[in-house]
XYZ file of C-alpha atoms in Angstrom:
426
model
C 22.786 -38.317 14.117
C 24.320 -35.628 11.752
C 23.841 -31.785 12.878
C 24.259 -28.590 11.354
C 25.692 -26.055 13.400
C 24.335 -22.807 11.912
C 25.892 -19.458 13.807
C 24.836 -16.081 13.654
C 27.124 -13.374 13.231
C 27.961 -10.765 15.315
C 27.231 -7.204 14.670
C 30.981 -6.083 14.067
C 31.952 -8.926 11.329
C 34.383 -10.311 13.790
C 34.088 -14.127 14.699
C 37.237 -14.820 17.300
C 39.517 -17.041 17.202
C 40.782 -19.803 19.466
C 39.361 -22.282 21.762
C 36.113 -21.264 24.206
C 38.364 -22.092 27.575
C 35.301 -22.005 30.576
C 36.903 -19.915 33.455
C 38.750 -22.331 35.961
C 38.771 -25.328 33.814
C 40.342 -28.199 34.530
C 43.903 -27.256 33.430
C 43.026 -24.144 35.605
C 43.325 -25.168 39.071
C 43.283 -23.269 42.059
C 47.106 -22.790 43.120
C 45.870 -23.876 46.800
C 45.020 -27.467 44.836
C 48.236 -27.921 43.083
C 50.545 -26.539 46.231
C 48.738 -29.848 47.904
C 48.545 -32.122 44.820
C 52.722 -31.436 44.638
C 52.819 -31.926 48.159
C 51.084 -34.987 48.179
C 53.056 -36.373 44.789
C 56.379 -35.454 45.790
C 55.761 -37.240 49.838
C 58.468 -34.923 51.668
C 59.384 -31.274 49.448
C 60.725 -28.024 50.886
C 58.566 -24.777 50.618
C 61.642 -23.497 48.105
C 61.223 -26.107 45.713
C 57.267 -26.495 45.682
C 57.534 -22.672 44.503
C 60.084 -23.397 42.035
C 58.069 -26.623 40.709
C 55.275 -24.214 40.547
C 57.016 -21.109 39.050
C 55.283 -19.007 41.769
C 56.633 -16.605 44.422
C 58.417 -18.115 47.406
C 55.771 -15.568 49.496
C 52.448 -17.312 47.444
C 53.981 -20.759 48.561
C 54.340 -19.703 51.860
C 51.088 -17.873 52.420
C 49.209 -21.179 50.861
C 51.122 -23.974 52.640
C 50.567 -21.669 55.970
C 46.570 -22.021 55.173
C 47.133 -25.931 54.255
C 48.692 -26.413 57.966
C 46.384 -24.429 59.659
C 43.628 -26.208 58.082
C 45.398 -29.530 58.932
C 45.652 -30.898 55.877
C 49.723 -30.868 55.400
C 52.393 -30.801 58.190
C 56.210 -29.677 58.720
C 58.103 -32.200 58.976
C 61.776 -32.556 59.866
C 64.182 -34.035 57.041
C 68.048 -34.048 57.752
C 70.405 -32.064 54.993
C 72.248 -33.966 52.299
C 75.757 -34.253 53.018
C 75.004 -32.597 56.845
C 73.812 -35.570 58.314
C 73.961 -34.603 62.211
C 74.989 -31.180 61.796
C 73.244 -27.764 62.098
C 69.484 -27.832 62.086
C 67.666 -30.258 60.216
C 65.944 -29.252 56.838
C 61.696 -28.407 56.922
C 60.182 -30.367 54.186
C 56.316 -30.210 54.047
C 54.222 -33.837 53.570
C 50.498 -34.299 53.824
C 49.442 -34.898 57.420
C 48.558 -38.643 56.391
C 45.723 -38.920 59.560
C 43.827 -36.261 58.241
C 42.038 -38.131 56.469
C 40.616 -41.586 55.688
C 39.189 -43.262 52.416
C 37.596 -46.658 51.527
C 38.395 -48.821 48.111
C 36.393 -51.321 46.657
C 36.541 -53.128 43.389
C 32.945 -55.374 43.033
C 33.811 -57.835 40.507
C 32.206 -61.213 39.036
C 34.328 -63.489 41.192
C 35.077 -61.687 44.365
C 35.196 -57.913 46.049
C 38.089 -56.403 47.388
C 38.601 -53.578 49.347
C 41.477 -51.850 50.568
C 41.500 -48.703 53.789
C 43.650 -45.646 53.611
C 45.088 -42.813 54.957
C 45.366 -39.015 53.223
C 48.731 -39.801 52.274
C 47.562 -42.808 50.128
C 49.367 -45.291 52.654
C 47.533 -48.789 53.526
C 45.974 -49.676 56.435
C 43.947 -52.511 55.822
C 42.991 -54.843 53.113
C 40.186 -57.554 52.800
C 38.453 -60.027 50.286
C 35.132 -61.588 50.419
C 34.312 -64.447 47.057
C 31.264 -64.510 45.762
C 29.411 -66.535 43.091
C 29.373 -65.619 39.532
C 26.255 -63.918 37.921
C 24.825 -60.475 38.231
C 23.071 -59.475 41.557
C 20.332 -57.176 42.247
C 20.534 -53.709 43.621
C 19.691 -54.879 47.272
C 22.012 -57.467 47.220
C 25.414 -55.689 45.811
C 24.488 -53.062 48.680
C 24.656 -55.838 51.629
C 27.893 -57.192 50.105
C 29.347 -53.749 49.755
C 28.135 -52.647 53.546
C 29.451 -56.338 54.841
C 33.161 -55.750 53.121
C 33.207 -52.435 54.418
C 32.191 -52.737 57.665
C 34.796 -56.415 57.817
C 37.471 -53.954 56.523
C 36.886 -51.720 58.854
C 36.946 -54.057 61.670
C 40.284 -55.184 60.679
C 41.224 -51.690 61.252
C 40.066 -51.196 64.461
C 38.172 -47.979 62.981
C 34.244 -47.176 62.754
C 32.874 -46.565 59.674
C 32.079 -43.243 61.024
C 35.977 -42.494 60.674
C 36.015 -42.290 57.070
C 35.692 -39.400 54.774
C 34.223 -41.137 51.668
C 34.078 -44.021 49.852
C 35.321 -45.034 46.222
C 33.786 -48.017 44.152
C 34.850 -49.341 41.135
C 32.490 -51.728 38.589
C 32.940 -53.606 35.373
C 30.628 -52.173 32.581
C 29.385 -48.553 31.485
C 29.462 -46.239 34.213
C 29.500 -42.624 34.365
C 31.194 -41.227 37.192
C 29.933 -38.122 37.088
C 26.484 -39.068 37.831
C 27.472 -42.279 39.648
C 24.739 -44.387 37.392
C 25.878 -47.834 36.427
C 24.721 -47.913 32.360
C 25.296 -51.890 32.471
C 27.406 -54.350 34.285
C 27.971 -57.824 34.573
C 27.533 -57.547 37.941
C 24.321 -56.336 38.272
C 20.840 -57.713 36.986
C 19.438 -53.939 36.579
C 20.015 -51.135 34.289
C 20.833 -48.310 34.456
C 21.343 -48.290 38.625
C 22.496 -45.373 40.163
C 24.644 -46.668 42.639
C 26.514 -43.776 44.141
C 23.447 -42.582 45.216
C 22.148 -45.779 46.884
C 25.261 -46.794 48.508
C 26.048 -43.282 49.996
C 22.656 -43.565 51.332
C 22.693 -47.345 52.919
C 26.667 -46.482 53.970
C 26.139 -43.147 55.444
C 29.095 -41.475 53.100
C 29.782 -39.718 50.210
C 30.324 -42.682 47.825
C 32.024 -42.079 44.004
C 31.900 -44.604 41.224
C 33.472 -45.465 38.314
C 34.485 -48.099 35.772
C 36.769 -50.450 36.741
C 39.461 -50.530 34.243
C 39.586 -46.708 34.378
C 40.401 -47.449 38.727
C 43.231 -49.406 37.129
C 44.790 -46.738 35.527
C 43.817 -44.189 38.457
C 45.818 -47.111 40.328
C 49.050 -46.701 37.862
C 48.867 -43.254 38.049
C 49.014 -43.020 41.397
C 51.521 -45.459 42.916
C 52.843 -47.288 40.125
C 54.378 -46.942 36.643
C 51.844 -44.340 35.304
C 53.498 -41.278 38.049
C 55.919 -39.967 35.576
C 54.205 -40.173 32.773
C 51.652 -37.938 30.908
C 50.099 -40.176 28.913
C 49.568 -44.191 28.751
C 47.185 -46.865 28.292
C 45.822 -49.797 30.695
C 44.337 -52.579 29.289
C 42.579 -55.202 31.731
C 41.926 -58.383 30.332
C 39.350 -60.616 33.124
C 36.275 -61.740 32.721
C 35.852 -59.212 30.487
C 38.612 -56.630 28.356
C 38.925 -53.168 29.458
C 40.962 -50.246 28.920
C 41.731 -46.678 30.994
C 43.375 -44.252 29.128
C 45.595 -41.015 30.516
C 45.484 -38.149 28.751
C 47.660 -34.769 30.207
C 47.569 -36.697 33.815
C 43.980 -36.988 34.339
C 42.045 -40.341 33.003
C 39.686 -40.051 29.265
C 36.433 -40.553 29.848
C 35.114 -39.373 26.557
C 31.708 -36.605 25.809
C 29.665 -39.295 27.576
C 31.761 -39.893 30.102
C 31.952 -44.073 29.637
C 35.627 -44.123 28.643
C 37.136 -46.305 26.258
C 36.021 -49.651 25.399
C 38.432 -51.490 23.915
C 36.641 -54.821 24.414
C 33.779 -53.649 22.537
C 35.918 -52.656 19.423
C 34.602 -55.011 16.326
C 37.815 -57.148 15.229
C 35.138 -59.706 13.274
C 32.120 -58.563 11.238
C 29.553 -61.130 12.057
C 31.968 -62.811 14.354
C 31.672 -64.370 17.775
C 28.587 -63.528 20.015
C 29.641 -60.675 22.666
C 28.468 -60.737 26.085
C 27.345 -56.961 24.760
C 24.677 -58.629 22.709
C 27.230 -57.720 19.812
C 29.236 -59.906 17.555
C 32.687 -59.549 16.284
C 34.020 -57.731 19.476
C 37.338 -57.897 20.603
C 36.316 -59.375 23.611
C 34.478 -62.119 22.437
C 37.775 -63.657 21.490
C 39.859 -62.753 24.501
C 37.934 -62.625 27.448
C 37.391 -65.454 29.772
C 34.263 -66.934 28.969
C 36.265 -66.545 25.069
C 38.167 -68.947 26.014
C 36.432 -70.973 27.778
C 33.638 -71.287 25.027
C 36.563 -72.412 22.874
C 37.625 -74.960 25.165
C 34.499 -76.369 25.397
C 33.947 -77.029 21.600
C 37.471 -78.031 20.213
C 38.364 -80.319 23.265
C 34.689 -81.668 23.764
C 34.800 -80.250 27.268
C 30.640 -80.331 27.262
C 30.482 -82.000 30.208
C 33.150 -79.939 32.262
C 30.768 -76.282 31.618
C 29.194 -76.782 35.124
C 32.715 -76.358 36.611
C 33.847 -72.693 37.336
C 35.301 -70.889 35.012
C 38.448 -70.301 35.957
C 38.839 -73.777 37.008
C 38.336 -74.804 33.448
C 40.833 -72.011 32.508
C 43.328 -73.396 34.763
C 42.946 -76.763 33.505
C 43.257 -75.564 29.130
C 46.348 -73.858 30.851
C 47.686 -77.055 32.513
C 47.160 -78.490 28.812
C 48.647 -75.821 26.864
C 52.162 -76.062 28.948
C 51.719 -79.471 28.957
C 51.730 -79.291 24.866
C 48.427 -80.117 23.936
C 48.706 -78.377 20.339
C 44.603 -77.457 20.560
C 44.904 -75.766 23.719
C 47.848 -73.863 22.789
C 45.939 -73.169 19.707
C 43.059 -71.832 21.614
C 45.750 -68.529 23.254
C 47.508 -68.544 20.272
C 44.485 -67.319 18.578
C 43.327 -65.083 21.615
C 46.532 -63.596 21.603
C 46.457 -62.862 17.747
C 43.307 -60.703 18.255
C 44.594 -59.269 21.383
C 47.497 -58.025 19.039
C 45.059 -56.671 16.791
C 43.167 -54.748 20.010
C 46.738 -53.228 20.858
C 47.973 -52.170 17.436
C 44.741 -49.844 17.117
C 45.370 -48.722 20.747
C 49.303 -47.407 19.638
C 48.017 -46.440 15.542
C 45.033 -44.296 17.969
C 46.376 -42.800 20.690
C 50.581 -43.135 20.944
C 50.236 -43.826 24.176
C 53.819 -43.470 26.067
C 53.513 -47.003 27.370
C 50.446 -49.437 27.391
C 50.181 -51.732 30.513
C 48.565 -55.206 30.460
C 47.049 -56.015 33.929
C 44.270 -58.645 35.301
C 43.866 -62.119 36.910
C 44.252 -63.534 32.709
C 48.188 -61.831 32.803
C 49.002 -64.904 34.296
C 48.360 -66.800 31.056
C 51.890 -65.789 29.335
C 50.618 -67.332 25.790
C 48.560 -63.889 25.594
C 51.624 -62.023 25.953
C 53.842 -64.482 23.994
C 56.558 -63.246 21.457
C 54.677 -64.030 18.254
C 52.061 -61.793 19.663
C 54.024 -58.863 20.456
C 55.560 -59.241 16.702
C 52.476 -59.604 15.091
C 51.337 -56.636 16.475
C 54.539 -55.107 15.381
C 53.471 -56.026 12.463
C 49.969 -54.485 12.911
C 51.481 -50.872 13.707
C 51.868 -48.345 11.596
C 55.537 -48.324 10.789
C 56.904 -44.691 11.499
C 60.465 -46.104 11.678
C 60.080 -45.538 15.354
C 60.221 -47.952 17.870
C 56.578 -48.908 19.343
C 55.651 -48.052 23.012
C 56.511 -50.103 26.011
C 54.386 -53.150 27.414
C 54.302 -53.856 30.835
C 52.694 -57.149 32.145
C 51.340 -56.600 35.854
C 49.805 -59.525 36.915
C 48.662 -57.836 39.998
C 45.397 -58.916 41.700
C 42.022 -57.250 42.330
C 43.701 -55.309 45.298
C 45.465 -53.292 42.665
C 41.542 -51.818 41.278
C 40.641 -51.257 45.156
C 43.870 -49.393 45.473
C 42.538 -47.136 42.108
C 38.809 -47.117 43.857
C 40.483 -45.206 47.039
C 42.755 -42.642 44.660
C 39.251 -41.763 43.449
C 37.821 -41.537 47.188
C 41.259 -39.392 47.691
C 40.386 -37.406 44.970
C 36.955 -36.203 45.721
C 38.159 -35.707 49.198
C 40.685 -33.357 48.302
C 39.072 -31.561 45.436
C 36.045 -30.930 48.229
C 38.480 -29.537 50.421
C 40.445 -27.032 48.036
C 38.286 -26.405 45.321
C 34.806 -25.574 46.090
C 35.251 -22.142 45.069
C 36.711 -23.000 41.865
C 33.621 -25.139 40.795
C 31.322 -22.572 42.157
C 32.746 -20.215 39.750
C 32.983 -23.037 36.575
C 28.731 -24.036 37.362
C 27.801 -20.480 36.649
């Protein structure tokens, strides 16, 4: 839909300039929330570099991390000078009082759910895995597998589920996280389901959702390759293809808040039918059931569909390394679109490094040279060199792990900014 913005003018003539900034938006956060956020990225840091970090008074930091301790949420902790090791008094460093604190992950998938346990300090304490059969669920039943992981999790734990703080879920499909409402998913047979809402209330906790490739980037970001960086791209490739995108150190969701999805990007017109309902998308060439569809015509594998999928994967794998030239064919091709997918990711975005993660990483013929040169190829030549690809053929733990940074998140933005949104609502 096309609209015409029509403003009137104001009385003096004059029209402003510059961007309308809300007060406290998001760049704009409380100095209490980034005194902990530096706390909690940096693990052990002195008082006198948080404020330098900062560019704040030595007396703010001090005032701020005094209120943090008192309210329990970071500790003083002992760390031994460099270069004075057993001499003199040992250096104060401050680190987030990890048993504050407790958070849930869960990634609900079309082959299993994972779910990982941990403390405010992002450290693990317990990690479980039920399997499940393919095909979308109803509402009743996703919330009895989500209350039976948890509670199994839990147990493994030795804690009650009373002990934790919230819980963070992550889902393949459109979701929008800010009203926890699953648009569509594989894994469930309704739409649109608001699922925050009716897990919080069968669980008994604050419960946040999102999608789950945007939990893999939350995942990066937060304990892996993503820390140090500003800006980069995920891109899952499972049952289905998925991207997360950081932007500034915070994850693009987009005006609708459904992210960016790459797998739905049209590399065929009037190609090959989408799980979507679409043709022509990206990941009707790449995904899993992509390949297996392929499989299944040009090695007359008919009578082998009634077999799980990735059991028929495994076996076109076997095949392909074998040197059956039609099953190398079939992730040749795969990979040739998959090129295609990441040359618009680095011509859109110039992301500072683009990570490939999910169960299919295993199958190096997506990844191949030819692939990475033909998407060379594919790039806008700006006689720079392209970004960075990192394979990390991690498993679904990984999206738990980005499930409970979210959990972390709302936890800690509760605690230290409920003023600040207050302020932003009004």
């Amino acid at each position: 839909m096309l609209r015409k913005k029509i403003r009137s003018e104001p009385a003096d003539g004059r029209k402003g300039v510059g961007p309308l900034i809300p007060p406290l938006a998001e760049t704009q956060r409380p100095l209490r929330q980034q005194v902990f956020e530096l706390v909690r990225a940096a693990g052990l840091i002195p008082r006198v570099q948080v404020a330098k970090d900062l560019g704040v008074s030595p007396a703010s930091v001090t005032t701020i991390t005094s209120e943090l301790i008192e309210a329990g949420l970071i500790e003083e902790v002992a760390a031994p000078r460099e270069g004075e090791a057993g001499r003199g008094r040992p250096a104060v460093a401050l680190g987030v009082r990890a048993g504050a604190y407790r958070v849930a992950g869960m990634k609900l998938s079309d082959r299993e759910h994972t779910a990982v346990l941990v403390d405010f300090a992002g450290n693990l304490i317990a990690d479980d895995v039920i399997p499940r059969r393919p095909g979308p669920m109803s509402l009743t039943e996703i919330l009895d597998a989500i209350e039976a992981l948890l509670d199994r999790v839990c147990a493994k734990a030795g804690l009650p589920r009373e002990a934790l703080s919230a819980v963070g879920i992550g889902v393949p499909g459109f979701v929008d996280s800010a009203e926890g409402t699953v648009l569509w998913s594989s894994v469930l047979a309704d739409r649109p389901v608001p699922l925050a809402a009716a897990a919080g209330a069968r669980l008994g906790l604050p419960v946040t959702i999102d999608n789950d490739a945007n939990l893999v980037a939350l995942a990066e970001l937060w304990f892996g390759a993503g820390r140090g960086l500003s800006d980069f791209a995920v891109v899952t490739i499972e049952h289905g293809v998925g991207m997360g995108f950081v932007m500034n150190h915070r994850i693009y969701r987009g005006a609708q808040r459904l992210g960016l999805e790459l797998g739905h990007t049209k590399v065929q017109l009037d190609g090959a039918l989408c799980r979507c309902g679409q043709r022509g998308c990206l990941e009707a060439y790449v995904a899993d059931y992509a390949l297996a569809r392929e499989a299944s015509t040009a090695l007359n594998w008919g009578h082998k569909e009634s077999q799980p999928i990735n059991v028929l994967l495994e076996s076109l794998y076997d095949h392909a390394k074998a040197g059956n030239a039609t099953a190398k064919s079939i992730f040749r091709r795969a990979g040739r679109y998959l090129a295609v997918g990441l040359a618009n990711v680095v011509n859109l975005f110039d992301p500072a490094l683009i990570i490939l993660s999910g169960e299919r990483m295993r199958y190096d013929y997506l990844y191949a040279a030819e692939t990475l040169d033909e998407m060379d190829n594919l790039t806008i030549n700006t006689g720079r060199p392209r970004p960075p690809i990192e394979i990390h053929a991690w498993g679904d733990l990984l999206w738990a792990h980005g499930a409970a940074a979210l959990a972390l998140s709302a936890v800690s933005e509760g605690l230290l900014a409920p003023q600040a949104r207050e302020i932003a609502a009004q």
